[in-house]
JSON list of C-alpha atoms in Angstrom, two decimals:
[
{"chain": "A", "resi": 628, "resn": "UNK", "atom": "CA", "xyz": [52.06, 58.46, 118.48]},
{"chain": "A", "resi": 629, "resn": "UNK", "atom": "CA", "xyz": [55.39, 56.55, 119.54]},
{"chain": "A", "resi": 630, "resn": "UNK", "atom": "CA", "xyz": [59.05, 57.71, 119.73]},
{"chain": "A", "resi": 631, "resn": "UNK", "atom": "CA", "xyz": [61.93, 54.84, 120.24]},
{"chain": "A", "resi": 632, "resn": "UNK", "atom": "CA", "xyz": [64.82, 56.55, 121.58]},
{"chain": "A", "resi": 633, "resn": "UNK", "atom": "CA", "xyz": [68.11, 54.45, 121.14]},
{"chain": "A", "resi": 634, "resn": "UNK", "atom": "CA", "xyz": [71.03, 55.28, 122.36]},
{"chain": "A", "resi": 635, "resn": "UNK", "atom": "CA", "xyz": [74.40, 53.25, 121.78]},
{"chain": "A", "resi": 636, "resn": "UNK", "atom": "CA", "xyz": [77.33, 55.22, 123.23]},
{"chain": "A", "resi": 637, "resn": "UNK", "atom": "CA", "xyz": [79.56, 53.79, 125.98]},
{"chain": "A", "resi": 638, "resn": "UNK", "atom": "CA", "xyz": [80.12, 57.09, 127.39]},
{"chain": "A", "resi": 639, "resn": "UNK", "atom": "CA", "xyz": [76.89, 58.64, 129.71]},
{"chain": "A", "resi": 640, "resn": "UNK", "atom": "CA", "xyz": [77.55, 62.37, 128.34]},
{"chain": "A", "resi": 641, "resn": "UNK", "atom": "CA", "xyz": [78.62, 61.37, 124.51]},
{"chain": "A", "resi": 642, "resn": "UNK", "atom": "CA", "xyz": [77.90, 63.60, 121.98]},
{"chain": "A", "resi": 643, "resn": "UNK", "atom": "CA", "xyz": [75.30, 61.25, 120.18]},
{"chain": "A", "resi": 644, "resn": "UNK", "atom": "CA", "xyz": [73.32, 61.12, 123.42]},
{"chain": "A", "resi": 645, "resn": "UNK", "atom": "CA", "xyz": [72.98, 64.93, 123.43]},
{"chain": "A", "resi": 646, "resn": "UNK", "atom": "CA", "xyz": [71.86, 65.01, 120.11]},
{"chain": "A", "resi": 647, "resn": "UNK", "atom": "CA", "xyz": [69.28, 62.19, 120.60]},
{"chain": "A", "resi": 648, "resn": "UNK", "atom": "CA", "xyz": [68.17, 64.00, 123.66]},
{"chain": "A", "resi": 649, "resn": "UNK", "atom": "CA", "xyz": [68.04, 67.21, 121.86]},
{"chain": "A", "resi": 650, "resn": "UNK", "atom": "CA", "xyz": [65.93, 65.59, 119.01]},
{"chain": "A", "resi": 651, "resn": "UNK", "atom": "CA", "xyz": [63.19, 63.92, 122.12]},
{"chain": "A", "resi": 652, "resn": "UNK", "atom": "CA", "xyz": [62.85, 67.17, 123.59]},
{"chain": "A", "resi": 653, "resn": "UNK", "atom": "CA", "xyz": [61.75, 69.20, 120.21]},
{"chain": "A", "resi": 654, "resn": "UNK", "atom": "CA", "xyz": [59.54, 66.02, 119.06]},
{"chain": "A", "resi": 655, "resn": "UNK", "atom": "CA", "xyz": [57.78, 66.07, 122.75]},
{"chain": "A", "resi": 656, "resn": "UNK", "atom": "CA", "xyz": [57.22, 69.92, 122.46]},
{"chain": "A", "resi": 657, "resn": "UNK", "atom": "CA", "xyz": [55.10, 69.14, 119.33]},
{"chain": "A", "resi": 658, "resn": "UNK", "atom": "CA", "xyz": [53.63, 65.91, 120.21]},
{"chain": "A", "resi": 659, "resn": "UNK", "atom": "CA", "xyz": [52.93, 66.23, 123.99]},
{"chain": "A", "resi": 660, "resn": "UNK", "atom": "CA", "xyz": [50.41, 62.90, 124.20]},
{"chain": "A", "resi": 661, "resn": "UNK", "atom": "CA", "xyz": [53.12, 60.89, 121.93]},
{"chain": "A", "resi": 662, "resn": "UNK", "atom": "CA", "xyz": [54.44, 58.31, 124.01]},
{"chain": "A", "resi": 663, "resn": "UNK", "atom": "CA", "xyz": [58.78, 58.05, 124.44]},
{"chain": "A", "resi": 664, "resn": "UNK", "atom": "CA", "xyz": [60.36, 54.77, 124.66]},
{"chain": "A", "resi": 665, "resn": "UNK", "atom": "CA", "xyz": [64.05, 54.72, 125.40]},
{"chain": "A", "resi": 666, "resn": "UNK", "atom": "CA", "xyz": [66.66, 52.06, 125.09]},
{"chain": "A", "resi": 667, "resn": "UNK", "atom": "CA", "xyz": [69.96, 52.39, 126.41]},
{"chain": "A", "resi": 668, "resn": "UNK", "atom": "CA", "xyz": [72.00, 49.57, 124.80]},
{"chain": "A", "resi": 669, "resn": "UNK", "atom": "CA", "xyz": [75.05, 50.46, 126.83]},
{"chain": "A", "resi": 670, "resn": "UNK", "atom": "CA", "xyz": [72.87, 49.01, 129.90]},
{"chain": "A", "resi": 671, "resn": "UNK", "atom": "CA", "xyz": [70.83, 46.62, 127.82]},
{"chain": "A", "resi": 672, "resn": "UNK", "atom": "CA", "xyz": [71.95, 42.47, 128.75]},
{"chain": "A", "resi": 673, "resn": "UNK", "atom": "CA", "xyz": [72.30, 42.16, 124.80]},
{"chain": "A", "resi": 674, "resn": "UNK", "atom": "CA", "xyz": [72.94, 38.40, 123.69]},
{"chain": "A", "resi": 675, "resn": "UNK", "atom": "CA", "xyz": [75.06, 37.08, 121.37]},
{"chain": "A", "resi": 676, "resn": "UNK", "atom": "CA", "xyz": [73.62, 35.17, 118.07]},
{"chain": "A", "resi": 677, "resn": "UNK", "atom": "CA", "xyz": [74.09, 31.81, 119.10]},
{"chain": "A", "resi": 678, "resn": "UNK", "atom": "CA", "xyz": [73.47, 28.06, 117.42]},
{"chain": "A", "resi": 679, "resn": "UNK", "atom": "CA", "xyz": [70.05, 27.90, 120.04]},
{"chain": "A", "resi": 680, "resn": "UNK", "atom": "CA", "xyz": [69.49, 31.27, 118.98]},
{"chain": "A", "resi": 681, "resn": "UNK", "atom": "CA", "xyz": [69.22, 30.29, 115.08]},
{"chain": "A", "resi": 682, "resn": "UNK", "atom": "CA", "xyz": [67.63, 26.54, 115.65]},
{"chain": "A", "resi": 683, "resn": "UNK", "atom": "CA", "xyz": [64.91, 29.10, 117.34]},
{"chain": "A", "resi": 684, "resn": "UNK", "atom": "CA", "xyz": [64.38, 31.44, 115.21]},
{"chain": "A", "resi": 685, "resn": "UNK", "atom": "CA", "xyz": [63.64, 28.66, 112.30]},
{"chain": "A", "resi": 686, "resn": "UNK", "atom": "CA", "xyz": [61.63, 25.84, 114.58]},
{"chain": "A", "resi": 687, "resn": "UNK", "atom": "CA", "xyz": [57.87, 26.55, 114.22]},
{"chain": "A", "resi": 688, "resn": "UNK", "atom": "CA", "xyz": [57.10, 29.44, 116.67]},
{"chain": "A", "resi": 689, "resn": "UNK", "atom": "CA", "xyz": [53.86, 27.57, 117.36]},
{"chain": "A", "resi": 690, "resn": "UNK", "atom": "CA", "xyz": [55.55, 25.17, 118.75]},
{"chain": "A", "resi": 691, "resn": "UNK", "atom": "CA", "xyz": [58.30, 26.65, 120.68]},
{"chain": "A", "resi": 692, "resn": "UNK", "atom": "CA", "xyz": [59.98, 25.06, 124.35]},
{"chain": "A", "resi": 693, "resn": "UNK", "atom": "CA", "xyz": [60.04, 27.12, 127.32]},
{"chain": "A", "resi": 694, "resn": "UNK", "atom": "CA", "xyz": [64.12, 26.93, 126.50]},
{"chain": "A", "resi": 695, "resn": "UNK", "atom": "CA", "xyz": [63.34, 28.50, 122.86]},
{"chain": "A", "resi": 696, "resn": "UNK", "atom": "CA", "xyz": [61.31, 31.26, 123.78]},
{"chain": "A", "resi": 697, "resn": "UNK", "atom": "CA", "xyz": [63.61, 32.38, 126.51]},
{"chain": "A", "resi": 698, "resn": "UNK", "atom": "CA", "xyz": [66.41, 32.25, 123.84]},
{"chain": "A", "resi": 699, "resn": "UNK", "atom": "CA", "xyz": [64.50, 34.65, 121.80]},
{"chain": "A", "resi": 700, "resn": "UNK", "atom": "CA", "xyz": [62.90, 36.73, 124.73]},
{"chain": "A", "resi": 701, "resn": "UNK", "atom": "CA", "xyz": [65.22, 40.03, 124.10]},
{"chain": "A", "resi": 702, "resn": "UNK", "atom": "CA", "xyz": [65.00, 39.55, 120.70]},
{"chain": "A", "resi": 703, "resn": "UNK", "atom": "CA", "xyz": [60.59, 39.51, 121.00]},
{"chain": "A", "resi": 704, "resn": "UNK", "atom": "CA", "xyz": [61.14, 42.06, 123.03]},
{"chain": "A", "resi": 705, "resn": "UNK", "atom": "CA", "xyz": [63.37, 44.89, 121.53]},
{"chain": "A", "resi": 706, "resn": "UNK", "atom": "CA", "xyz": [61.07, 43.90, 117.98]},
{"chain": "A", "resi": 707, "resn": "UNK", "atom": "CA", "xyz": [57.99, 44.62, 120.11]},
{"chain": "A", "resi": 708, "resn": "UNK", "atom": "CA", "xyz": [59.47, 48.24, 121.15]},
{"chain": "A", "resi": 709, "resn": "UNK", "atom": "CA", "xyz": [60.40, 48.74, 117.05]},
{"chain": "A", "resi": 710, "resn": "UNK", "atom": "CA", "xyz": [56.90, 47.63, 115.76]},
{"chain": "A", "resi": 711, "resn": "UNK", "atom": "CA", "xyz": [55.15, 50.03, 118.14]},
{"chain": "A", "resi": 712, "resn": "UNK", "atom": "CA", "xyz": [57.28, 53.25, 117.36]},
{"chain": "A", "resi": 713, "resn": "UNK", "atom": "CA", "xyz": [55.94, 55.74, 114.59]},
{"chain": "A", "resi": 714, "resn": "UNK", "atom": "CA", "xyz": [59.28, 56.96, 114.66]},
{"chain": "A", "resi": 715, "resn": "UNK", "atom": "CA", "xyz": [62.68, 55.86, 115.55]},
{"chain": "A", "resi": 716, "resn": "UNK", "atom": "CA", "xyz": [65.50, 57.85, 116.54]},
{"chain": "A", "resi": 717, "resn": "UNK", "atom": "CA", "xyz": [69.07, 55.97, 116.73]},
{"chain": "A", "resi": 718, "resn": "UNK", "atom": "CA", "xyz": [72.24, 57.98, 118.43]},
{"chain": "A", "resi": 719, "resn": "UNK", "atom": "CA", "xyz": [74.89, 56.15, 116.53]},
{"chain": "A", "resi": 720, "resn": "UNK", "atom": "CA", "xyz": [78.65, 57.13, 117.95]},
{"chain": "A", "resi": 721, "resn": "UNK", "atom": "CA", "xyz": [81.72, 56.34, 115.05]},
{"chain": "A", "resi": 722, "resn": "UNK", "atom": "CA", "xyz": [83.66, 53.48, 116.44]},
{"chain": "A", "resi": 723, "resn": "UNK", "atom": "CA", "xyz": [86.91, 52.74, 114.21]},
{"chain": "A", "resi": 724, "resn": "UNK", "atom": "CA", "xyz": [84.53, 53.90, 111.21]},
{"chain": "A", "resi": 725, "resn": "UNK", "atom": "CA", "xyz": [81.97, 51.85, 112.07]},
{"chain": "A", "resi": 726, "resn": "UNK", "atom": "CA", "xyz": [78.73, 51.63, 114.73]},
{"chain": "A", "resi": 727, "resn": "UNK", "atom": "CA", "xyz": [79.24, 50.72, 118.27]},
{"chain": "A", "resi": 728, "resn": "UNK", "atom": "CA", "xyz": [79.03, 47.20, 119.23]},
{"chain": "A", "resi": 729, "resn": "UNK", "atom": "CA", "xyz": [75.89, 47.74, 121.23]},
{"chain": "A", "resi": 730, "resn": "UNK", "atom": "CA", "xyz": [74.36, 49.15, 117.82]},
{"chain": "A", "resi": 731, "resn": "UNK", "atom": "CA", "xyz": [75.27, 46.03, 116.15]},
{"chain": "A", "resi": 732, "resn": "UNK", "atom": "CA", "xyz": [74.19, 43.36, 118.60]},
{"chain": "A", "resi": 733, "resn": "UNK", "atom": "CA", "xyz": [70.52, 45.82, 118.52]},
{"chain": "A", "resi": 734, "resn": "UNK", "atom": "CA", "xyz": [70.79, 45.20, 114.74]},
{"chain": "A", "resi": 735, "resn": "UNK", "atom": "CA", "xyz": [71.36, 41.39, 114.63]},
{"chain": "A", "resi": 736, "resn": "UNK", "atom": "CA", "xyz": [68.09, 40.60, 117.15]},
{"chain": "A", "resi": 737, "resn": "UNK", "atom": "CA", "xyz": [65.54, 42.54, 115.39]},
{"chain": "A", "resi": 738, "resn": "UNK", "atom": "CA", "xyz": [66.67, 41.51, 111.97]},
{"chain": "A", "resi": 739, "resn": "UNK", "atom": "CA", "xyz": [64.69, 38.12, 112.07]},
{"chain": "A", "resi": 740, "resn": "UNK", "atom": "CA", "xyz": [63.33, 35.74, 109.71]},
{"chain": "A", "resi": 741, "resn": "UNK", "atom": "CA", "xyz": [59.22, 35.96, 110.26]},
{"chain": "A", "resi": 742, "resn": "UNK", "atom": "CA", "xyz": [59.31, 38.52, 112.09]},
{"chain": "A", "resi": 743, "resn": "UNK", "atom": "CA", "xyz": [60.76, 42.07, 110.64]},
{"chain": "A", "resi": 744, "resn": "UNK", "atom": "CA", "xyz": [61.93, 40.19, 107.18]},
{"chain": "A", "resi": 745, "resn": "UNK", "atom": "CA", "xyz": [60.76, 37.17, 105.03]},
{"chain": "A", "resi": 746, "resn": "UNK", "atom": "CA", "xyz": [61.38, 35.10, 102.19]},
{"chain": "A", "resi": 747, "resn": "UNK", "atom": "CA", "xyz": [59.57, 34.83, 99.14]},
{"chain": "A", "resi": 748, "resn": "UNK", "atom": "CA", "xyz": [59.93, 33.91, 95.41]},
{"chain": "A", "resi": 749, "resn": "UNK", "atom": "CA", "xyz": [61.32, 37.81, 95.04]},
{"chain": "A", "resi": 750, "resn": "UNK", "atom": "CA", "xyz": [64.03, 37.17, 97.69]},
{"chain": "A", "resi": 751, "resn": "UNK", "atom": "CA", "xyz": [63.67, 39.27, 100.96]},
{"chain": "A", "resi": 752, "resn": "UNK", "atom": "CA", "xyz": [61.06, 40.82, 102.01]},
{"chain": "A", "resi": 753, "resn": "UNK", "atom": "CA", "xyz": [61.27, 43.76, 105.45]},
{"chain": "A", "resi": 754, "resn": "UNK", "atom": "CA", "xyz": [57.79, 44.07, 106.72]},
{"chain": "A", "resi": 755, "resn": "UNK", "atom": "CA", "xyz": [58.60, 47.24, 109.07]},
{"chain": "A", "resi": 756, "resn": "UNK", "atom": "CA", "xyz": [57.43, 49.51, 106.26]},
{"chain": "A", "resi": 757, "resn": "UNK", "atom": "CA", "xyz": [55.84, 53.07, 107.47]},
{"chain": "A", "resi": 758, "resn": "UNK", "atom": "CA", "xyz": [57.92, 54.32, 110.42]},
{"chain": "A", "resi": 759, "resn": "UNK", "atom": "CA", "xyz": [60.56, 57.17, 110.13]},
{"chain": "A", "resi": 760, "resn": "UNK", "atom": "CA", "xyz": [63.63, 56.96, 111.30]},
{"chain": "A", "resi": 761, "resn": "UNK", "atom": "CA", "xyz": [66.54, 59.50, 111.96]},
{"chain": "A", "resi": 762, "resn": "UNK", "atom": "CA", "xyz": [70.42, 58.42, 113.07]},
{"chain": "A", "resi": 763, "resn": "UNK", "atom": "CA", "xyz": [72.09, 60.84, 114.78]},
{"chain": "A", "resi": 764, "resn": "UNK", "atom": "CA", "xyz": [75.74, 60.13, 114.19]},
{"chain": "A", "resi": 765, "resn": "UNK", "atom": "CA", "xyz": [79.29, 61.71, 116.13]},
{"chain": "A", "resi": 766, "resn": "UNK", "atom": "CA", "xyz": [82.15, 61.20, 114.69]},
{"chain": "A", "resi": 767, "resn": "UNK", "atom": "CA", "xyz": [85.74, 62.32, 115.57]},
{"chain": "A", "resi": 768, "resn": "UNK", "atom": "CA", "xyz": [86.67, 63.56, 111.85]},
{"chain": "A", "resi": 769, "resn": "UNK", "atom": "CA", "xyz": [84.63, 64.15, 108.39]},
{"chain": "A", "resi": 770, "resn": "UNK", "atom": "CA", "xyz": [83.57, 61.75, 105.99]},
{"chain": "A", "resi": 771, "resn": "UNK", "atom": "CA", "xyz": [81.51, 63.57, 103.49]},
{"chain": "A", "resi": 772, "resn": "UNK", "atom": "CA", "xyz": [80.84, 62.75, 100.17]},
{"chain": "A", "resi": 773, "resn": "UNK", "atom": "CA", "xyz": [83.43, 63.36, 97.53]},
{"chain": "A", "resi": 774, "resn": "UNK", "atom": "CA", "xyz": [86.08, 63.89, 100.12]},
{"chain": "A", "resi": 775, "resn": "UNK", "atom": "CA", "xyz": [88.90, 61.52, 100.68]},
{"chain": "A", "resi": 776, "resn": "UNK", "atom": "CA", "xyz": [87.96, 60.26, 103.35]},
{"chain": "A", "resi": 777, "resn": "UNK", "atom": "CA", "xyz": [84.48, 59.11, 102.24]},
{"chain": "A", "resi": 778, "resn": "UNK", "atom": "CA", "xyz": [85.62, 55.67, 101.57]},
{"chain": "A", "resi": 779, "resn": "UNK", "atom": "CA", "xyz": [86.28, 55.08, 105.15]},
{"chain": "A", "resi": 780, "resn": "UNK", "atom": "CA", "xyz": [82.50, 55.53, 106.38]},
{"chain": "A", "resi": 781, "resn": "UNK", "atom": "CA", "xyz": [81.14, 52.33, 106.93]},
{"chain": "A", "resi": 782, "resn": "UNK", "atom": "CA", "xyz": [78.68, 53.34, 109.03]},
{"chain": "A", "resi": 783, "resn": "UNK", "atom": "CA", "xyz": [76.00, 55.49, 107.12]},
{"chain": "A", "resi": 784, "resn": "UNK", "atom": "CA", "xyz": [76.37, 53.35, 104.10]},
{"chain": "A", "resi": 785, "resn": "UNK", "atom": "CA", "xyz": [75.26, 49.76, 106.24]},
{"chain": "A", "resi": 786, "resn": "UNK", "atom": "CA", "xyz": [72.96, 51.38, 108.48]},
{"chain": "A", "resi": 787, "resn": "UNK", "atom": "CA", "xyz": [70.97, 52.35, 105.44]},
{"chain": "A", "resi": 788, "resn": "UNK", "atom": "CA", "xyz": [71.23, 48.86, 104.30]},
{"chain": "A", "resi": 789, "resn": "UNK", "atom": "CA", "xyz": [70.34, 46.60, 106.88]},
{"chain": "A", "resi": 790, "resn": "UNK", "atom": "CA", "xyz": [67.21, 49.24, 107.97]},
{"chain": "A", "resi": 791, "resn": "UNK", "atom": "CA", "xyz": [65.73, 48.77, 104.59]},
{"chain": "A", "resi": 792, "resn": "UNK", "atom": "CA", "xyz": [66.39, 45.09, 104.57]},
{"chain": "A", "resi": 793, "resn": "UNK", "atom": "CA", "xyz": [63.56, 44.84, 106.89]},
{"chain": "A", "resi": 794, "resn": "UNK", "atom": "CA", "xyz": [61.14, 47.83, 104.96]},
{"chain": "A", "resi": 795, "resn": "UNK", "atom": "CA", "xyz": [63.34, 50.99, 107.27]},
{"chain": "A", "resi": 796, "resn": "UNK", "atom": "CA", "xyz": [63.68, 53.02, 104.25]},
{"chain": "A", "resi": 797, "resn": "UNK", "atom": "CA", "xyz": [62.35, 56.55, 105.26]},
{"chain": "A", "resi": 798, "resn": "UNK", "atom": "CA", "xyz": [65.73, 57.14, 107.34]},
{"chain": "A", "resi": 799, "resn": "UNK", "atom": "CA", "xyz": [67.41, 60.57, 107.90]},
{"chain": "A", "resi": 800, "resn": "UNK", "atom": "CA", "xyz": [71.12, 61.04, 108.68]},
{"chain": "A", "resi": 801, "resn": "UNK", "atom": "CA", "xyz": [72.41, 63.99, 110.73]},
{"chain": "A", "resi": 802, "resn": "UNK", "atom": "CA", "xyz": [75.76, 63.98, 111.58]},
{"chain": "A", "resi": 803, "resn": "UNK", "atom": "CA", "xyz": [77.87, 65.47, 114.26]},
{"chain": "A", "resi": 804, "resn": "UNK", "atom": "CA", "xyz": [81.58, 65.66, 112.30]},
{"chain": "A", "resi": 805, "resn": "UNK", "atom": "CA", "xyz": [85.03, 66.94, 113.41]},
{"chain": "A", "resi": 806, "resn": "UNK", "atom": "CA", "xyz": [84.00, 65.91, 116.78]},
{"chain": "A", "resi": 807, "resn": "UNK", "atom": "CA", "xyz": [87.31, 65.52, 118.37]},
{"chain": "A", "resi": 808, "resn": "UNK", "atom": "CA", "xyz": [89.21, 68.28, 120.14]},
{"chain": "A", "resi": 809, "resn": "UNK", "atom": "CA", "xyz": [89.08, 71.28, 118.32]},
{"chain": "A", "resi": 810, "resn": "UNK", "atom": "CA", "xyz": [87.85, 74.54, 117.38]},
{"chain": "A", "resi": 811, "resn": "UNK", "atom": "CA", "xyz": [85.83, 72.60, 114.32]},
{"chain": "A", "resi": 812, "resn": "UNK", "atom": "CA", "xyz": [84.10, 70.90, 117.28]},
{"chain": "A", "resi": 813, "resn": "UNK", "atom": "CA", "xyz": [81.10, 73.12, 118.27]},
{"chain": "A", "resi": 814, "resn": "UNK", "atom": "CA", "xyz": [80.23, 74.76, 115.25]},
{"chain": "A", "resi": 815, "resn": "UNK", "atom": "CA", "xyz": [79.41, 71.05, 113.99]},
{"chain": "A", "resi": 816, "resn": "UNK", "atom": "CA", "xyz": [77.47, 70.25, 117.21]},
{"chain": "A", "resi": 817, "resn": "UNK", "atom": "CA", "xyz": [75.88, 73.54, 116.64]},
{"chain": "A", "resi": 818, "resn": "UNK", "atom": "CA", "xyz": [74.71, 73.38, 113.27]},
{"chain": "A", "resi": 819, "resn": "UNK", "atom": "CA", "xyz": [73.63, 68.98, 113.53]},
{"chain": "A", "resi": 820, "resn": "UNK", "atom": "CA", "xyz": [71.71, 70.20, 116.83]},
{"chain": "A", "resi": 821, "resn": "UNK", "atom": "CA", "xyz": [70.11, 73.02, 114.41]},
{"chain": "A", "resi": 822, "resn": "UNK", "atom": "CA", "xyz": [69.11, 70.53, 111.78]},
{"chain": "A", "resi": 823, "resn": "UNK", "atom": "CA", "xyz": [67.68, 67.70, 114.78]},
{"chain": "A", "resi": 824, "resn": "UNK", "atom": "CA", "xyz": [65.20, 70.37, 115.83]},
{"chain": "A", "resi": 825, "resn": "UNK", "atom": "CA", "xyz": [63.66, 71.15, 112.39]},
{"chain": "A", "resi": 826, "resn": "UNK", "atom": "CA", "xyz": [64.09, 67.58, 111.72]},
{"chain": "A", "resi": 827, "resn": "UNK", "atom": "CA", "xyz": [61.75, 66.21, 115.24]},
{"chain": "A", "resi": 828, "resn": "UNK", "atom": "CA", "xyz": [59.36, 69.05, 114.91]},
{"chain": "A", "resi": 829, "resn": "UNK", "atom": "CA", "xyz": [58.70, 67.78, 111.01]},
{"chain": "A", "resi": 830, "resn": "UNK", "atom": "CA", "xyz": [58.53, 64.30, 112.14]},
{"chain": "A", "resi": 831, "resn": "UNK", "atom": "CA", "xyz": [56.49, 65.14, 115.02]},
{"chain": "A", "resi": 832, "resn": "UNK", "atom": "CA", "xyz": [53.64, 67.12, 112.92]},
{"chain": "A", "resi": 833, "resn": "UNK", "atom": "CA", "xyz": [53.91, 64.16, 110.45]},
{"chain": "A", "resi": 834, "resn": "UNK", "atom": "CA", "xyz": [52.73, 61.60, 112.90]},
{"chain": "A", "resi": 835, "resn": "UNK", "atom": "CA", "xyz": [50.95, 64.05, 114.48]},
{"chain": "A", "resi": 836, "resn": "UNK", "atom": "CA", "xyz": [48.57, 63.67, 111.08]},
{"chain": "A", "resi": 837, "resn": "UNK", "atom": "CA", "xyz": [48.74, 60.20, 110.42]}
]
């Protein structure tokens, strides 16, 4: 079985990568033989969408130039990592309410027409059906539902959208809140680090099955 381990923090000792680490050393402890695949997409060269990138993406792939293909290469290649995981684990910092920009420019190459999503007389279609997912999130305040400040999370909300747009829908959110300086810190690291190791152990038996 397959872990993907992405991390998207700009910082090397974030919160989110602790959690994600946290989360890779529980699943590993259950699933010894499982296989871990990590992506740092602070370090990753991750291109823009482009007008070569989209003329690519919708020319026959049978009949691709050398120049197309190498357009598309990170985008084959960070699809190729997501199709082989069993499960997918994404440390997801809050920028400005929001995911990082790393996060994002992850999100626009593997969301791709014939490849993770397509186009029928139902509308679209995401073929990545079958994995599990969990996002690990840090975030400086609290954004729970029902509070007032719920309407400012933009981050949970799209993540779950654009993962099920291409068949991502078994996703589990933990989140890290209150992370800025402050005694509401580490009870909050604490308790999401409590909830990552029941949640890895439960995804690691699952796939252990499968």
């Amino acid at each position: 079985m397959n872990l993907l381990r992405i991390d998207s923090s700009a910082r090397r000792n974030s919160v989110s990568r602790q959690l994600t680490e946290k989360f890779v050393e529980t699943w590993k402890k259950e699933n010894p033989t499982g296989e871990i695949i990590e992506r740092d997409l602070s370090t990753t060269d991750l291109p823009l969408i482009t007008d070569e990138w989209v003329q690519s993406v919708h020319a026959d792939q049978s009949s691709l130039t050398p120049a197309q293909k190498q357009v598309l290469s990170a985008s084959d290649a960070l699809i190729d990592e997501v199709v082989k995981a069993d499960t997918i684990v994404i440390g997801a910092p809050m920028y400005n309410f929001t995911i990082a920009s790393p996060l994002k420019a992850w999100i626009d190459q593997v969301v791709r027409v014939g490849k993770t999503v397509l186009f029928g007389p139902n509308g679209p279609q995401g073929i990545l059906e079958g994995k599990k997912v969990v996002v690990l999130t840090s975030r400086g305040g609290s954004f729970r539902p029902g509070t007032a400040t719920a309407q400012y999370d933009h981050q949970e909300p799209y993540l779950r959208h654009i993962l099920a747009f291409i068949g991502l829908t078994d996703v589990t959110f933990i989140h890290a809140e209150n992370q800025k300086p402050g005694a509401l810190a580490e009870p909050s690291r604490a308790a999401a680090i409590s909830q990552i190791q029941q949640a890895a152990a439960l995804h690691a038996e699952a796939t252990a099955t499968q």
